[in-house]
Amino acid sequence: MRGMIFPALLALVVVSTPALAVNPDEVLSDPVLEQRARDISADLRCVVCRGENIDESNAAIARDLRLLVRERLVDGDSNDEVVDFIVERYGEYVLMKPNTSGANILLWAAGPALFLVALISGVVYLRRRSQARDGAVALSSDEEARLKELLKDG
């Protein structure tokens, strides 16, 4: 019984790993070009499936993009030329890791900037709140007498 645990766990791990969507008919015969295609595909987002690269996606457009990447590589394009061609066609959305240049710098800087604004606002609020508590005005003797009278009635 104990000898069956390891093979069962191994089978479970193999079955639970995600299968790549690259079909055998898409694989290039040249292993170097195929590895380059896999590297490029891992950095390109499927335009249909959010959060999946084209190497993992089963969508038809992902298959078309995988074939396009391989076609461009076979034609002699460099990795950067292939990525630039696809970005020109589909926009920067297809990049899993968007560039940090141009208008994108605003998006990259917005998160930390808003965090700093929130942090400074919080510190200012807490300081004003503590100062308001320290500067409380004491009650006059008439007000204290009235307060005692109200508390006795209740």
Short mmCIF file of C-alpha atoms in Angstrom, two decimals, residues 4-152:
data_model
loop_
_atom_site.label_atom_id
_atom_site.label_comp_id
_atom_site.label_asym_id
_atom_site.label_seq_id
_atom_site.Cartn_x
_atom_site.Cartn_y
_atom_site.Cartn_z
CA MET A 4 1.49 3.01 -4.25
CA ILE A 5 1.45 6.46 -2.61
CA PHE A 6 4.41 7.93 -4.51
CA PRO A 7 3.25 6.83 -7.99
CA ALA A 8 -0.27 8.06 -7.22
CA LEU A 9 1.04 11.48 -6.11
CA LEU A 10 3.28 11.69 -9.15
CA ALA A 11 0.35 10.89 -11.45
CA LEU A 12 -1.73 13.54 -9.68
CA VAL A 13 0.98 16.17 -10.16
CA VAL A 14 1.38 15.32 -13.85
CA VAL A 15 -2.37 15.45 -14.45
CA SER A 16 -2.83 18.71 -12.54
CA THR A 17 -0.17 20.69 -14.41
CA PRO A 18 -1.59 22.94 -17.11
CA ALA A 19 -1.19 21.64 -20.62
CA LEU A 20 0.15 24.06 -23.16
CA ALA A 21 -2.18 24.76 -26.03
CA VAL A 22 0.50 24.45 -28.70
CA ASN A 23 -0.65 21.74 -31.08
CA PRO A 24 1.83 19.28 -32.60
CA ASP A 25 1.17 20.63 -36.09
CA GLU A 26 2.36 24.07 -34.96
CA VAL A 27 5.75 22.93 -33.64
CA LEU A 28 8.71 23.88 -35.81
CA SER A 29 11.21 21.23 -36.86
CA ASP A 30 14.15 23.43 -35.85
CA PRO A 31 14.43 23.25 -32.01
CA VAL A 32 16.22 26.61 -31.79
CA LEU A 33 13.46 28.41 -33.72
CA GLU A 34 10.81 26.55 -31.71
CA GLN A 35 12.40 27.70 -28.44
CA ARG A 36 12.49 31.28 -29.73
CA ALA A 37 8.82 30.98 -30.69
CA ARG A 38 7.97 29.66 -27.20
CA ASP A 39 9.89 32.52 -25.57
CA ILE A 40 8.04 35.10 -27.67
CA SER A 41 4.67 33.41 -27.14
CA ALA A 42 5.12 33.44 -23.37
CA ASP A 43 5.33 37.25 -23.47
CA LEU A 44 2.29 37.81 -25.72
CA ARG A 45 -1.21 37.99 -24.23
CA CYS A 46 -4.17 36.33 -25.89
CA VAL A 47 -6.56 39.07 -27.00
CA VAL A 48 -9.55 36.90 -26.07
CA CYS A 49 -8.46 35.18 -22.84
CA ARG A 50 -7.52 37.62 -20.12
CA GLY A 51 -4.39 36.73 -18.22
CA GLU A 52 -3.25 33.93 -20.54
CA ASN A 53 -0.40 34.09 -22.96
CA ILE A 54 -0.88 32.76 -26.47
CA ASP A 55 1.16 29.67 -25.64
CA GLU A 56 -1.43 28.59 -23.03
CA SER A 57 -4.63 29.74 -24.73
CA ASN A 58 -6.91 27.47 -26.75
CA ALA A 59 -8.62 30.38 -28.52
CA ALA A 60 -8.54 30.44 -32.31
CA ILE A 61 -6.90 33.88 -32.36
CA ALA A 62 -4.13 32.57 -30.07
CA ARG A 63 -3.48 29.74 -32.51
CA ASP A 64 -3.32 32.26 -35.37
CA LEU A 65 -0.85 34.37 -33.39
CA ARG A 66 1.31 31.32 -32.58
CA LEU A 67 1.39 30.44 -36.28
CA LEU A 68 2.17 34.06 -37.18
CA VAL A 69 5.08 34.13 -34.71
CA ARG A 70 6.50 30.92 -36.15
CA GLU A 71 5.97 32.13 -39.73
CA ARG A 72 7.83 35.38 -39.03
CA LEU A 73 10.69 33.50 -37.35
CA VAL A 74 11.02 31.14 -40.32
CA ASP A 75 11.12 34.20 -42.60
CA GLY A 76 14.17 35.42 -40.67
CA ASP A 77 12.75 38.10 -38.36
CA SER A 78 14.43 38.71 -35.03
CA ASN A 79 12.49 38.29 -31.79
CA ASP A 80 12.08 42.06 -31.46
CA GLU A 81 10.85 42.39 -35.03
CA VAL A 82 8.22 39.69 -34.46
CA VAL A 83 6.99 41.34 -31.25
CA ASP A 84 6.98 44.79 -32.88
CA PHE A 85 4.95 43.43 -35.82
CA ILE A 86 2.31 41.92 -33.52
CA VAL A 87 2.18 45.03 -31.28
CA GLU A 88 1.75 47.21 -34.37
CA ARG A 89 -1.14 45.03 -35.47
CA TYR A 90 -2.93 44.46 -32.13
CA GLY A 91 -1.68 47.26 -29.88
CA GLU A 92 0.28 47.17 -26.64
CA TYR A 93 -2.47 45.17 -24.96
CA VAL A 94 -0.90 41.98 -26.34
CA LEU A 95 2.23 42.50 -24.25
CA MET A 96 2.17 40.60 -20.95
CA LYS A 97 4.67 43.14 -19.60
CA PRO A 98 3.81 46.58 -21.05
CA ASN A 99 6.57 49.06 -21.85
CA THR A 100 7.44 51.78 -19.36
CA SER A 101 7.79 54.52 -21.94
CA GLY A 102 5.58 57.18 -23.45
CA ALA A 103 2.06 57.44 -22.07
CA ASN A 104 2.51 54.19 -20.12
CA ILE A 105 4.81 55.98 -17.69
CA LEU A 106 1.71 57.71 -16.32
CA LEU A 107 0.09 54.35 -15.62
CA TRP A 108 3.23 52.98 -13.97
CA ALA A 109 3.65 56.10 -11.81
CA ALA A 110 -0.04 56.49 -10.87
CA GLY A 111 -0.08 53.65 -8.34
CA PRO A 112 2.89 54.79 -6.23
CA ALA A 113 1.83 58.45 -6.55
CA LEU A 114 -1.69 57.74 -5.30
CA PHE A 115 -0.25 55.67 -2.46
CA LEU A 116 1.91 58.62 -1.39
CA VAL A 117 -1.08 60.99 -1.58
CA ALA A 118 -3.13 58.62 0.59
CA LEU A 119 -0.27 58.24 3.07
CA ILE A 120 0.28 62.00 3.39
CA SER A 121 -3.48 62.60 3.71
CA GLY A 122 -3.68 60.01 6.47
CA VAL A 123 -0.80 61.56 8.40
CA VAL A 124 -2.30 65.07 8.09
CA TYR A 125 -5.71 63.79 9.23
CA LEU A 126 -4.27 62.02 12.27
CA ARG A 127 -2.21 65.07 13.29
CA ARG A 128 -5.19 67.43 13.03
CA ARG A 129 -7.33 64.99 14.98
CA SER A 130 -4.80 64.73 17.82
CA GLN A 131 -4.38 68.54 17.93
CA ALA A 132 -8.15 69.02 18.10
CA ARG A 133 -8.30 66.68 21.08
CA ASP A 134 -5.47 68.51 22.87
CA GLY A 135 -7.06 71.92 22.29
CA ALA A 136 -10.41 71.04 23.88
CA VAL A 137 -12.02 73.96 25.74
CA ALA A 138 -12.79 73.41 29.41
CA LEU A 139 -16.36 73.89 30.63
CA SER A 140 -17.26 76.96 32.64
CA SER A 141 -18.59 76.53 36.16
CA ASP A 142 -22.15 77.26 34.95
CA GLU A 143 -21.82 74.61 32.23
CA GLU A 144 -20.45 72.06 34.70
CA ALA A 145 -23.36 72.72 37.09
CA ARG A 146 -25.86 72.36 34.25
CA LEU A 147 -24.21 69.10 33.13
CA LYS A 148 -24.37 67.65 36.65
CA GLU A 149 -28.01 68.64 36.89
CA LEU A 150 -28.82 66.93 33.58
CA LEU A 151 -26.98 63.78 34.61
CA LYS A 152 -28.88 63.63 37.93
#
